[in-house]
PDB file of C-alpha atoms and ligand atoms in Angstrom:
ATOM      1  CA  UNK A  22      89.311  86.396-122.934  1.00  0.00           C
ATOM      2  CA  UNK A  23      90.627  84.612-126.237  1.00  0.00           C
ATOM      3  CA  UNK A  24      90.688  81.077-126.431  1.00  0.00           C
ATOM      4  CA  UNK A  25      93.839  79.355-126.608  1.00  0.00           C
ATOM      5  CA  UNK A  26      95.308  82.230-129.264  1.00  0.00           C
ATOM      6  CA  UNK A  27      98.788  82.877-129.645  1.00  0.00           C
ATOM      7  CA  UNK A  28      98.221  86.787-130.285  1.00  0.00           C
ATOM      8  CA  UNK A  29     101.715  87.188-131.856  1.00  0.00           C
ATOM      9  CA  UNK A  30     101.440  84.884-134.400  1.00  0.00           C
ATOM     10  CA  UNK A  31      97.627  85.381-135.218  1.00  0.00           C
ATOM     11  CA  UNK A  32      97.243  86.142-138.389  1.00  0.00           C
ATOM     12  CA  UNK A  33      93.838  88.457-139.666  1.00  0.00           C
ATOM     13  CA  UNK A  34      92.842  91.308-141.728  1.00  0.00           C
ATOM     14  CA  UNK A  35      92.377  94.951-141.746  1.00  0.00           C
ATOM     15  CA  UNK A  36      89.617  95.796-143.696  1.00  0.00           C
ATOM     16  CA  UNK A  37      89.974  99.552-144.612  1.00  0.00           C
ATOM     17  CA  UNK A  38      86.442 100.704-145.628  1.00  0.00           C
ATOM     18  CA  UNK A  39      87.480 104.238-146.669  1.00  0.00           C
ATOM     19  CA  UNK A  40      89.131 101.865-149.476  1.00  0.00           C
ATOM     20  CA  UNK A  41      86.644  99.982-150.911  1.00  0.00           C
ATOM     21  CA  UNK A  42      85.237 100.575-154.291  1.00  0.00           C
ATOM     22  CA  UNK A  43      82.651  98.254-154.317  1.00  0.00           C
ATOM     23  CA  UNK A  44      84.069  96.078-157.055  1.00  0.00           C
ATOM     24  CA  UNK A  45      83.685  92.935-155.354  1.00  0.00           C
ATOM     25  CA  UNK A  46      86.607  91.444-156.895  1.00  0.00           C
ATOM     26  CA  UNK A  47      86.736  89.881-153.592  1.00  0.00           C
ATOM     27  CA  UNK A  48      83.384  88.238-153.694  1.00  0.00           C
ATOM     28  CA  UNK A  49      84.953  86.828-157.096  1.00  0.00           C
ATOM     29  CA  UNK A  50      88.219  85.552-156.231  1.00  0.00           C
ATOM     30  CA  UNK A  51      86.354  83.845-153.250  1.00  0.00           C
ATOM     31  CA  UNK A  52      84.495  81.886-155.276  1.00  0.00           C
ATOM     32  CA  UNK A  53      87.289  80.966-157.990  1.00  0.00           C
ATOM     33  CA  UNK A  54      89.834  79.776-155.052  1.00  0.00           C
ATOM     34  CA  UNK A  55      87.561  77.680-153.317  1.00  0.00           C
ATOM     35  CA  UNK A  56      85.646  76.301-156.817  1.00  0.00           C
ATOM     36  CA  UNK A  57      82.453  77.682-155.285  1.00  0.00           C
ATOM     37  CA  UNK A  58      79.006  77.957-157.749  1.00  0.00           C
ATOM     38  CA  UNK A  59      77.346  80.687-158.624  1.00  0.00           C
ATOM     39  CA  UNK A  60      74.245  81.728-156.723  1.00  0.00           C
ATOM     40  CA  UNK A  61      71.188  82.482-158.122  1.00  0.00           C
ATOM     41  CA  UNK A  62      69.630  85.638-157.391  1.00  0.00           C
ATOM     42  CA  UNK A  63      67.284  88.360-158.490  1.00  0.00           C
ATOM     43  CA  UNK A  64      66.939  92.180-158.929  1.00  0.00           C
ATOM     44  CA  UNK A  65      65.498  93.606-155.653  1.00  0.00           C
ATOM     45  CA  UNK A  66      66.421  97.374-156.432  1.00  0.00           C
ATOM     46  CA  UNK A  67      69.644  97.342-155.247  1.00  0.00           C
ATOM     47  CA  UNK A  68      73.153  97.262-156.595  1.00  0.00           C
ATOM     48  CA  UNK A  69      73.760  94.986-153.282  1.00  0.00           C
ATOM     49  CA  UNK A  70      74.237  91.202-154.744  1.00  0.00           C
ATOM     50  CA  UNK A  71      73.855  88.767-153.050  1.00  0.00           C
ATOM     51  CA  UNK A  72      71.763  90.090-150.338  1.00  0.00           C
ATOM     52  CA  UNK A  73      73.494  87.475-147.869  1.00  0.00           C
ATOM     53  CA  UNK A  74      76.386  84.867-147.282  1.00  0.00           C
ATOM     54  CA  UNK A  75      75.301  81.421-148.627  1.00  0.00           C
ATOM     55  CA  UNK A  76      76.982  77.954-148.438  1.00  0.00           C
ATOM     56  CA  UNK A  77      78.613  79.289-152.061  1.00  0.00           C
ATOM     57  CA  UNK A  78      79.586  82.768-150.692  1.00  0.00           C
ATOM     58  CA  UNK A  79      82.128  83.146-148.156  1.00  0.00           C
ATOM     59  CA  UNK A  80      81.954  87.031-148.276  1.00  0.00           C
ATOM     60  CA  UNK A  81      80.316  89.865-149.740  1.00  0.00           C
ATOM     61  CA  UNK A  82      79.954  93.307-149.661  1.00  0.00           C
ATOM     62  CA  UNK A  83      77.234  94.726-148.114  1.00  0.00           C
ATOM     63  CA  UNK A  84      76.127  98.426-149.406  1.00  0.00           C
ATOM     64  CA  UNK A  85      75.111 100.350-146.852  1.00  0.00           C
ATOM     65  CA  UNK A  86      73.065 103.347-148.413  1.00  0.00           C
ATOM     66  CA  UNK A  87      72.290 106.990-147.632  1.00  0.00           C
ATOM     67  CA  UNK A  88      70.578 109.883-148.715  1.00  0.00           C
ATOM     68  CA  UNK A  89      71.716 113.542-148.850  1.00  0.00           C
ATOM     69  CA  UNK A  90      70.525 116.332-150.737  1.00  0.00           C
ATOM     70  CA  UNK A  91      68.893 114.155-152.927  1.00  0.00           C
ATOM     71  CA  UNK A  92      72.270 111.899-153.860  1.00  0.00           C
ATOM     72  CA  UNK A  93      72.726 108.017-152.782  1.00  0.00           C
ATOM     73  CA  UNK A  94      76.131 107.654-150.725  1.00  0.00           C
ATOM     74  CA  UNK A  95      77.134 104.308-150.063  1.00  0.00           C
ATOM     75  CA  UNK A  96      79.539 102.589-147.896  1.00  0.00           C
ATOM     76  CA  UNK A  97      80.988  99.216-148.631  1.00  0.00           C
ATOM     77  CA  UNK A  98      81.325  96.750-146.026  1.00  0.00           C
ATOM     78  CA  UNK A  99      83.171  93.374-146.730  1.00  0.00           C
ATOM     79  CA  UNK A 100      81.128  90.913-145.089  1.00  0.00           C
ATOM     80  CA  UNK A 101      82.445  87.298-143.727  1.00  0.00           C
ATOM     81  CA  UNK A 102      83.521  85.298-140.896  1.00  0.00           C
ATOM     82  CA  UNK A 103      85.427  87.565-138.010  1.00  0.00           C
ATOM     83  CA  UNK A 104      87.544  84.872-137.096  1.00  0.00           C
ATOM     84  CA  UNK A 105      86.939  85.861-133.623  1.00  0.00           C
ATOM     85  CA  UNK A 106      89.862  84.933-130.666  1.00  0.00           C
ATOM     86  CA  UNK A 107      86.772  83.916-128.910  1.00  0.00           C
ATOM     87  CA  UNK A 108      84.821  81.907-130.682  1.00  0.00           C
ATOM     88  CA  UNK A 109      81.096  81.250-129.662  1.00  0.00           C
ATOM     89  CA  UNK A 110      80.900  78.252-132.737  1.00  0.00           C
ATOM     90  CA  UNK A 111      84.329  76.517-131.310  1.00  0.00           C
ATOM     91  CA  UNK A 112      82.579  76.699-127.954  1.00  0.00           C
ATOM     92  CA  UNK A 113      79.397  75.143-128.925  1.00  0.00           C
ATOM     93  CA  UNK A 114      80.464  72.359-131.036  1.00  0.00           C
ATOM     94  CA  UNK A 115      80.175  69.202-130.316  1.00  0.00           C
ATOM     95  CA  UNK A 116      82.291  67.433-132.743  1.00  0.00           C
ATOM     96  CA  UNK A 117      86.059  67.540-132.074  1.00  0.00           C
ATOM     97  CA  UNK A 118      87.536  68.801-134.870  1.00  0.00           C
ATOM     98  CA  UNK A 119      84.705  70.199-137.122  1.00  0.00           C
ATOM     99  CA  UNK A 120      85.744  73.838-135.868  1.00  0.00           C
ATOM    100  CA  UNK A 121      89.279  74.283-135.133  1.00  0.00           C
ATOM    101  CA  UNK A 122      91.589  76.767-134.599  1.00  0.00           C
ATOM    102  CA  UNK A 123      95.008  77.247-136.568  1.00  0.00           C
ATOM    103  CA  UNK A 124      98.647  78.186-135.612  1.00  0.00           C
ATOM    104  CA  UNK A 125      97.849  81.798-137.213  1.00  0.00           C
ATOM    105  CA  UNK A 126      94.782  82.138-135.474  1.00  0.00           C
ATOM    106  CA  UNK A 127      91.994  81.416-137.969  1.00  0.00           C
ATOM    107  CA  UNK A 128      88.633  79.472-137.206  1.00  0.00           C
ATOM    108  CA  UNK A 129      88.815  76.898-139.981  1.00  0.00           C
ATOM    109  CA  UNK A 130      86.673  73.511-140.260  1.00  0.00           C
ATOM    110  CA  UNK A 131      86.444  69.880-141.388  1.00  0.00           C
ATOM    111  CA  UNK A 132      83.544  69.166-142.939  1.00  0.00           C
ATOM    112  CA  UNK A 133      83.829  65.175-142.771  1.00  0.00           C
ATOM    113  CA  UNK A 134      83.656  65.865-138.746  1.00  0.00           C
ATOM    114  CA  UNK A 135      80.482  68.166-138.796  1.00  0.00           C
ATOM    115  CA  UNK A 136      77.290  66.316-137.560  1.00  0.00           C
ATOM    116  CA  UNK A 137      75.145  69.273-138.787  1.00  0.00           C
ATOM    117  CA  UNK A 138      74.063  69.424-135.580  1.00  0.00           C
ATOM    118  CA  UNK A 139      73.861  73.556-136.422  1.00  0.00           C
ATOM    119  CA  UNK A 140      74.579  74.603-132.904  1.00  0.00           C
ATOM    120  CA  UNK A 141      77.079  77.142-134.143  1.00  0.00           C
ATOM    121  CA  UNK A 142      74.640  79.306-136.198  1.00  0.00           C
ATOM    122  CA  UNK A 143      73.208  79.885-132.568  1.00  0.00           C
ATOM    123  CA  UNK A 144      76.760  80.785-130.941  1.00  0.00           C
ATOM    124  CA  UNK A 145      77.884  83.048-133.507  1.00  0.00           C
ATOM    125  CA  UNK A 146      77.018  86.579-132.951  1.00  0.00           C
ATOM    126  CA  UNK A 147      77.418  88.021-136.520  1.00  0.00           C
ATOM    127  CA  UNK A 148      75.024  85.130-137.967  1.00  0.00           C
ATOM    128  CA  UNK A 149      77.969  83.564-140.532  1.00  0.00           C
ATOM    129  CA  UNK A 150      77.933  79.957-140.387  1.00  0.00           C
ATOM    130  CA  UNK A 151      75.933  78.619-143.505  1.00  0.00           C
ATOM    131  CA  UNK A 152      74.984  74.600-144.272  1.00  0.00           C
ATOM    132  CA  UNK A 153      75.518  73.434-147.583  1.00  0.00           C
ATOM    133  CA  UNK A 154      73.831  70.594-149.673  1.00  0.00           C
ATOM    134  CA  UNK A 155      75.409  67.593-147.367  1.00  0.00           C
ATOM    135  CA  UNK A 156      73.865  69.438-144.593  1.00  0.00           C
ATOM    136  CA  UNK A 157      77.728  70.782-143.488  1.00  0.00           C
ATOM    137  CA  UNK A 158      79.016  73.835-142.064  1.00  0.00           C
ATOM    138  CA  UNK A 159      80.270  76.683-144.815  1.00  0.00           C
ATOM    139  CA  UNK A 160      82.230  79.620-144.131  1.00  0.00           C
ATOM    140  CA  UNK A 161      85.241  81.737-144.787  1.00  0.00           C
ATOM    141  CA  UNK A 162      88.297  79.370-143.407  1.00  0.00           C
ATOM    142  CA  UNK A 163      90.410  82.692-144.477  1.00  0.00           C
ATOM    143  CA  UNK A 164      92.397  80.289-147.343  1.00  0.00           C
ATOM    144  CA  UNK A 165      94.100  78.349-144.434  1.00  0.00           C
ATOM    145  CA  UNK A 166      95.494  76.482-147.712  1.00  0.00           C
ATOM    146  CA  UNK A 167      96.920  79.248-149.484  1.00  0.00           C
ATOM    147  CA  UNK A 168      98.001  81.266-146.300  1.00  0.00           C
ATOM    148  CA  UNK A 169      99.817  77.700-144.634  1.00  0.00           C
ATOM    149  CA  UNK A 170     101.325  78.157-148.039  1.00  0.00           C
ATOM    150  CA  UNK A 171     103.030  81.148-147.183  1.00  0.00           C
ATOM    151  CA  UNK A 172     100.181  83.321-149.999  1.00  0.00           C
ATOM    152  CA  UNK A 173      97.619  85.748-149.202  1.00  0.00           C
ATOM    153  CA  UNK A 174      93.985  84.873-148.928  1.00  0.00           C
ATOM    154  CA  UNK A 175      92.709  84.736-152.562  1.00  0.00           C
ATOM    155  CA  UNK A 176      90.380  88.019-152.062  1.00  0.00           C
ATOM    156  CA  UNK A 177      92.740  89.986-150.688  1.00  0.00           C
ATOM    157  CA  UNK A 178      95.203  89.582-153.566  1.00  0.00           C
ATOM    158  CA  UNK A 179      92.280  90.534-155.990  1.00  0.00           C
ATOM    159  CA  UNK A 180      91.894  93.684-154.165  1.00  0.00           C
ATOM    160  CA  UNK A 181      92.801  96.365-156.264  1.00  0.00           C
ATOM    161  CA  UNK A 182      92.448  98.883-153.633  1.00  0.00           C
ATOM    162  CA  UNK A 183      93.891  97.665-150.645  1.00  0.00           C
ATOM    163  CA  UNK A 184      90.979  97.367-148.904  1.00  0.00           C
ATOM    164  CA  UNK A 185      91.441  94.252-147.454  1.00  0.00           C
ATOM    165  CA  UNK A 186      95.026  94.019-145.718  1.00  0.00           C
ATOM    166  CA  UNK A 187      96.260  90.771-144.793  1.00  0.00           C
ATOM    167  CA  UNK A 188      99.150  89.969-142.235  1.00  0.00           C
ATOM    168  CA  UNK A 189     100.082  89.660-138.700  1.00  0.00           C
ATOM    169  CA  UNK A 190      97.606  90.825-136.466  1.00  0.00           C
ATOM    170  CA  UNK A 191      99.481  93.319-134.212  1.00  0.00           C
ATOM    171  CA  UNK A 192     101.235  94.701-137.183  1.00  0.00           C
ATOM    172  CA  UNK A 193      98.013  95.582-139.019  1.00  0.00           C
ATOM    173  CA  UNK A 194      96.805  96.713-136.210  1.00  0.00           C
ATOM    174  CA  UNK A 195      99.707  98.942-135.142  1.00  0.00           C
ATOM    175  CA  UNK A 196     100.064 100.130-138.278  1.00  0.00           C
ATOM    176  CA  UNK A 197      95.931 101.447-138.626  1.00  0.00           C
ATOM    177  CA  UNK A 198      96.723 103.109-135.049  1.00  0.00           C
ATOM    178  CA  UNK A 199      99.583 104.740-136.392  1.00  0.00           C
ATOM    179  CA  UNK A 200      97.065 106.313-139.152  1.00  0.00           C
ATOM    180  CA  UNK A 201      94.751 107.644-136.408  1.00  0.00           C
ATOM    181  CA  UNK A 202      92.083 105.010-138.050  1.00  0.00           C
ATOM    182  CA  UNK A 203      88.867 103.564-135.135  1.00  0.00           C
ATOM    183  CA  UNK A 204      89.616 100.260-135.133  1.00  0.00           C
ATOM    184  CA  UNK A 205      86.267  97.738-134.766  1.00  0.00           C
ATOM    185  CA  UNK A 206      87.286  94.621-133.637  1.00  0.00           C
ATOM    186  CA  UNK A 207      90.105  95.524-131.225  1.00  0.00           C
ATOM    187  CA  UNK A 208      89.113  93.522-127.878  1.00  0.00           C
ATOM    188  CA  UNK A 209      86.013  91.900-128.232  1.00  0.00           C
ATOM    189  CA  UNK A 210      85.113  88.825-128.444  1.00  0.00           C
ATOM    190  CA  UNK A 211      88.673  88.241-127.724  1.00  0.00           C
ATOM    191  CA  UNK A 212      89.943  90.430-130.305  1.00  0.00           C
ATOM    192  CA  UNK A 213      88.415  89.561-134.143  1.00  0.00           C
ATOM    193  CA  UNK A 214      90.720  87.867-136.585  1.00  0.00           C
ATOM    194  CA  UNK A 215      89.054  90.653-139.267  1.00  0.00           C
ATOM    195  CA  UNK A 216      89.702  94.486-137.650  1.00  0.00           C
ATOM    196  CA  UNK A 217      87.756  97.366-139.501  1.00  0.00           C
ATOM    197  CA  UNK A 218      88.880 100.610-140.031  1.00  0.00           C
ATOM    198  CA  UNK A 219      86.226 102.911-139.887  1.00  0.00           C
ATOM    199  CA  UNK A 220      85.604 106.500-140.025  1.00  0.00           C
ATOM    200  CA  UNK A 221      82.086 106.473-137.862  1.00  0.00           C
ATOM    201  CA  UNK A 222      80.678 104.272-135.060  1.00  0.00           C
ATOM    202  CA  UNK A 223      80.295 100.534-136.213  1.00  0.00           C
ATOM    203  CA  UNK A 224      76.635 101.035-135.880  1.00  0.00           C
ATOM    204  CA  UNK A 225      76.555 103.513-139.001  1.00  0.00           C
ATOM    205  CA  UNK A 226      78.262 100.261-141.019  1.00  0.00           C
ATOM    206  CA  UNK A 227      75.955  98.048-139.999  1.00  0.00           C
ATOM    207  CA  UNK A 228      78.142  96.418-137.564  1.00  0.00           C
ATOM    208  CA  UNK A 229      77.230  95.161-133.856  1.00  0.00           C
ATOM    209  CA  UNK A 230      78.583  98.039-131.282  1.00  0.00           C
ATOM    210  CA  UNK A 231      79.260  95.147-128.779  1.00  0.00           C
ATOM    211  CA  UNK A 232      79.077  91.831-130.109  1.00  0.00           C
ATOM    212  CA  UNK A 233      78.566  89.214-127.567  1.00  0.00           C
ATOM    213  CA  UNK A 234      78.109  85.346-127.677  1.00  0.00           C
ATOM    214  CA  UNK A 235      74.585  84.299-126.183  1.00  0.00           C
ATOM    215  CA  UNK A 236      74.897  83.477-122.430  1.00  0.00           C
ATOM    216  CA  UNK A 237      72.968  80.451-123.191  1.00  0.00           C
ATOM    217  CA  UNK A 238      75.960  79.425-124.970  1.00  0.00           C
ATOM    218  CA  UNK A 239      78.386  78.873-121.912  1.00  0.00           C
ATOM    219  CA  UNK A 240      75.705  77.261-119.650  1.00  0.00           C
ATOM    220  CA  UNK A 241      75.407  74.556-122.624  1.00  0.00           C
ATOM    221  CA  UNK A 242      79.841  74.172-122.977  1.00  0.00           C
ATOM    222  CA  UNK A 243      80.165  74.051-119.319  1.00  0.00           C
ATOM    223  CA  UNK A 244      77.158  71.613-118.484  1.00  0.00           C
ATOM    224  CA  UNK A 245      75.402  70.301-120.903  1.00  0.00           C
ATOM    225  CA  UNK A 246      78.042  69.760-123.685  1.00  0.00           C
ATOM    226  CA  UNK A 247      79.750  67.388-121.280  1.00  0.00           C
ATOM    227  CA  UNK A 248      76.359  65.735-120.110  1.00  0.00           C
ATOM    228  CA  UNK A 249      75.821  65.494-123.893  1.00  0.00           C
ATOM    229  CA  UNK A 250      78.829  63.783-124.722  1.00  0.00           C
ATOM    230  CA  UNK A 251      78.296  61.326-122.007  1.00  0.00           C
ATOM    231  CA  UNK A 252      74.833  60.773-122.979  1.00  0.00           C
ATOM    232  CA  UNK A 253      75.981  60.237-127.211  1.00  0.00           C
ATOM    233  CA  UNK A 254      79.076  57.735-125.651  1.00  0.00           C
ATOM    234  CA  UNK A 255      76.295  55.866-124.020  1.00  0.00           C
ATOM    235  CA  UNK A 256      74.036  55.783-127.228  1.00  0.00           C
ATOM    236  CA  UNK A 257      76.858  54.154-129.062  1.00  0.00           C
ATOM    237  CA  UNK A 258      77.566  51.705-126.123  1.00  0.00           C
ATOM    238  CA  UNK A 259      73.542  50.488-126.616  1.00  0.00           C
ATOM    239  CA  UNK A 260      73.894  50.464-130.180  1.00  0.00           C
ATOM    240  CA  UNK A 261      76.889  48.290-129.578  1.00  0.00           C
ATOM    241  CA  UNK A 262      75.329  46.192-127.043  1.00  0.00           C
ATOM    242  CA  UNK A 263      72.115  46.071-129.146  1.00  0.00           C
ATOM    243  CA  UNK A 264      74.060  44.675-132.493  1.00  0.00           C
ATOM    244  CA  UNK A 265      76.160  41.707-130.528  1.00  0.00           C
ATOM    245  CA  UNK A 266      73.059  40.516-128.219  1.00  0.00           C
ATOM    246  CA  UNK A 267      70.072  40.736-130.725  1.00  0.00           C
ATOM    247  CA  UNK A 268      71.809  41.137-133.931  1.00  0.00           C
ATOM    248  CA  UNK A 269      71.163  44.191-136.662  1.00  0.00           C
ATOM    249  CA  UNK A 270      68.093  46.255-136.875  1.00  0.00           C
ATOM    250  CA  UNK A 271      66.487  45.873-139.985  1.00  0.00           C
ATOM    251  CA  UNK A 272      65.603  49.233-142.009  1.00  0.00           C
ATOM    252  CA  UNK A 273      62.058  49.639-143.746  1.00  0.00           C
ATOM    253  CA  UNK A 274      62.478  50.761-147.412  1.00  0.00           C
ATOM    254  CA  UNK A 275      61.739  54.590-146.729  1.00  0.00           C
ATOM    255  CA  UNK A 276      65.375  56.615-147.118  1.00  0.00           C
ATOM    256  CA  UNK A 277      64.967  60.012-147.096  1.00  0.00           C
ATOM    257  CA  UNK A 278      66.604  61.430-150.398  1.00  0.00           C
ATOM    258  CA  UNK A 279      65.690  64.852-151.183  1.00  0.00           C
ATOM    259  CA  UNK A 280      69.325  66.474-150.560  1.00  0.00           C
ATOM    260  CA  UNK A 281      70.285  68.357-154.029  1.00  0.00           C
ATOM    261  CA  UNK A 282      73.965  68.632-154.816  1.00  0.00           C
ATOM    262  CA  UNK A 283      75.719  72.297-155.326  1.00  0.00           C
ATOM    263  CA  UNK A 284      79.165  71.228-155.218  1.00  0.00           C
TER     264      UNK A 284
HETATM  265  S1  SF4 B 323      82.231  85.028-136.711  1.00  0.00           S
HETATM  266 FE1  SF4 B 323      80.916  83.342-136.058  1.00  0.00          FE
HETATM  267  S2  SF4 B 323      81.596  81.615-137.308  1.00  0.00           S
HETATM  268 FE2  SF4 B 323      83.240  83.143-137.383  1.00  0.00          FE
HETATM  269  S3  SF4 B 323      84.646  82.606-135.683  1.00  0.00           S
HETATM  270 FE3  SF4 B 323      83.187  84.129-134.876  1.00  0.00          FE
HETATM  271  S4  SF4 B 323      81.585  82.853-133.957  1.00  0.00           S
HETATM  272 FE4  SF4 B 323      82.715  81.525-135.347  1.00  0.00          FE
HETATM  273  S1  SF4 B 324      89.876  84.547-146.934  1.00  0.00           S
HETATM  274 FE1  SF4 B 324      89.643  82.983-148.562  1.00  0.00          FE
HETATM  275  S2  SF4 B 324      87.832  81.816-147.925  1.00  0.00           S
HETATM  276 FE2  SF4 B 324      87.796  83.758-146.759  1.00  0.00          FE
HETATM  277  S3  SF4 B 324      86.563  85.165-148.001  1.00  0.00           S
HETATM  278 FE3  SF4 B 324      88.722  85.489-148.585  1.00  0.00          FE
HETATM  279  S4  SF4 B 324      89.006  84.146-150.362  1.00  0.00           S
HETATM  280 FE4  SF4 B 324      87.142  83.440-149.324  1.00  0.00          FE
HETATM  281  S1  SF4 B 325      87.985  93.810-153.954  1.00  0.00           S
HETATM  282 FE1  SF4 B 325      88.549  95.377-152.466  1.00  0.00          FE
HETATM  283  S2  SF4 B 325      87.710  97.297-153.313  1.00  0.00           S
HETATM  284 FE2  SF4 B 325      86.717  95.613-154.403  1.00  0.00          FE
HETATM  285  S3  SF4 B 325      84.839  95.235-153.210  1.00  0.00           S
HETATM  286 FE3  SF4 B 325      86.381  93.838-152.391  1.00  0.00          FE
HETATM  287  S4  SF4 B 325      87.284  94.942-150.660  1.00  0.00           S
HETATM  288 FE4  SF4 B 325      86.187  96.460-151.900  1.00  0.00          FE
END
């Protein structure tokens, strides 16, 4: 069951992996739009890079590799947040606000109301959410500036291929029916904000058959959450109560400051 989505305005892709070149423009333009730094990596054999999201890389492409008759076949796999219609890192947050969802649909965030509490990482069954230097959460927001600005996200524009199809959600959708195309991402988790069409099950492109979010999840948003927020209200009242009855605590001279700056 989606969270409060309205489906006919939800906005998504359809990434068509029978499309993809592996150019990674997308990778790229990601990192262009959103003034993102470079990340440093190393040769480990593989034309794969990077080997995994970071803070500074909202998606990637993942090359899955096989072996016949003595040639390497690869499939390309764009890699990022799913945006799904049920989202185990909305559900799990405690901060109102730090993980929202749009009017089109998309999962997007405020990093001034993260508390880097990292619950999310937990909730999130395809392991996306990523902390960056001020200890906030990083992920594809799918350009809610450029698409509340009536543009495409900035990597699927630099698609040369078509690969990564933007619009309305049923439309895409529709449309990759039409084609006869398996469709990951159809109904679970509430319906994903990024469909795949695939030619194979989702396991032989590294996907998760049946993604699920952790039961733990909902025992901690229907019970503890709440107990939680009472319990941080009442820290604050203390605090409070603390500061006007025996006046300010006073620090010792030991601040922590080994947090480096990427951007
Ligand atoms: S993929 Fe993970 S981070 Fe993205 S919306 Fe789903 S649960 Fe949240
Ligand atoms: S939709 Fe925007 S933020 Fe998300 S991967 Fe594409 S360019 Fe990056
Ligand atoms: S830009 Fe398009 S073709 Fe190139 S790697 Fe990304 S999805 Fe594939």
């Amino acid at each position: 069951m989606a969270d409060n989505v309205n489906q006919a305005a939800r906005k998504g892709f359809l990434v068509d992996t029978a499309r993809c070149i592996g150019c990674r423009s997308c990778q790229v333009a990601c990192k262009q739009w959103n003034k993102l730094d470079a990340d440093k990596t190393a040769n480990q054999g593989t034309f794969e890079n990077p080997r995994d999201l970071t803070p500074a890389l909202y998606n990637r492409i993942r090359f899955v590799e096989s072996e016949t008759g003595g040639t390497v076949n690869w499939q390309f796999v764009s890699e990022r947040c799913m945006h799904c219609g049920e989202a185990g890192c909305m559900k799990v947050c405690p901060s109102p606000g730090a993980l929202y969802r749009t009017k089109d649909g998309i999962v997007a965030y405020n990093k001034e109301k993260c508390i880097s509490c990292k619950y999310c990482v937990s909730a999130c069954p395809f392991n996306v959410p990523r902390y960056d230097s001020n200890d906030k959460v990083s992920k594809c927001h799918l350009c809610t500036d450029r698409v509340s600005g009536g543009m495409a996200p900035a990597c699927s524009k630099a698609c040369p291929t078509e690969a990564l199809k933007f619009g309305n959600r049923n439309q895409l959708i529709a449309a990759a029916k039409a084609a006869k195309k398996t469709i990951y991402g159809l109904d679970s988790l509430g319906g994903l904000g990024v469909a795949y069409a695939l030619e194979g099950p989702p396991e032989k492109y590294g996907l998760l058959a049946n993604p699920q979010i952790p039961t733990a999840i909902f025992l901690w948003k229907d019970i503890i959450k709440p107990l939680g927020i009472l319990g941080f209200w009442g820290s604050i009242g203390a605090m409070v109560l603390h500061y006007v009855t025996i006046g300010p605590k006073r620090i010792e001279e030991d601040v922590d400051n080994k947090g480096e700056n990427h951007g």
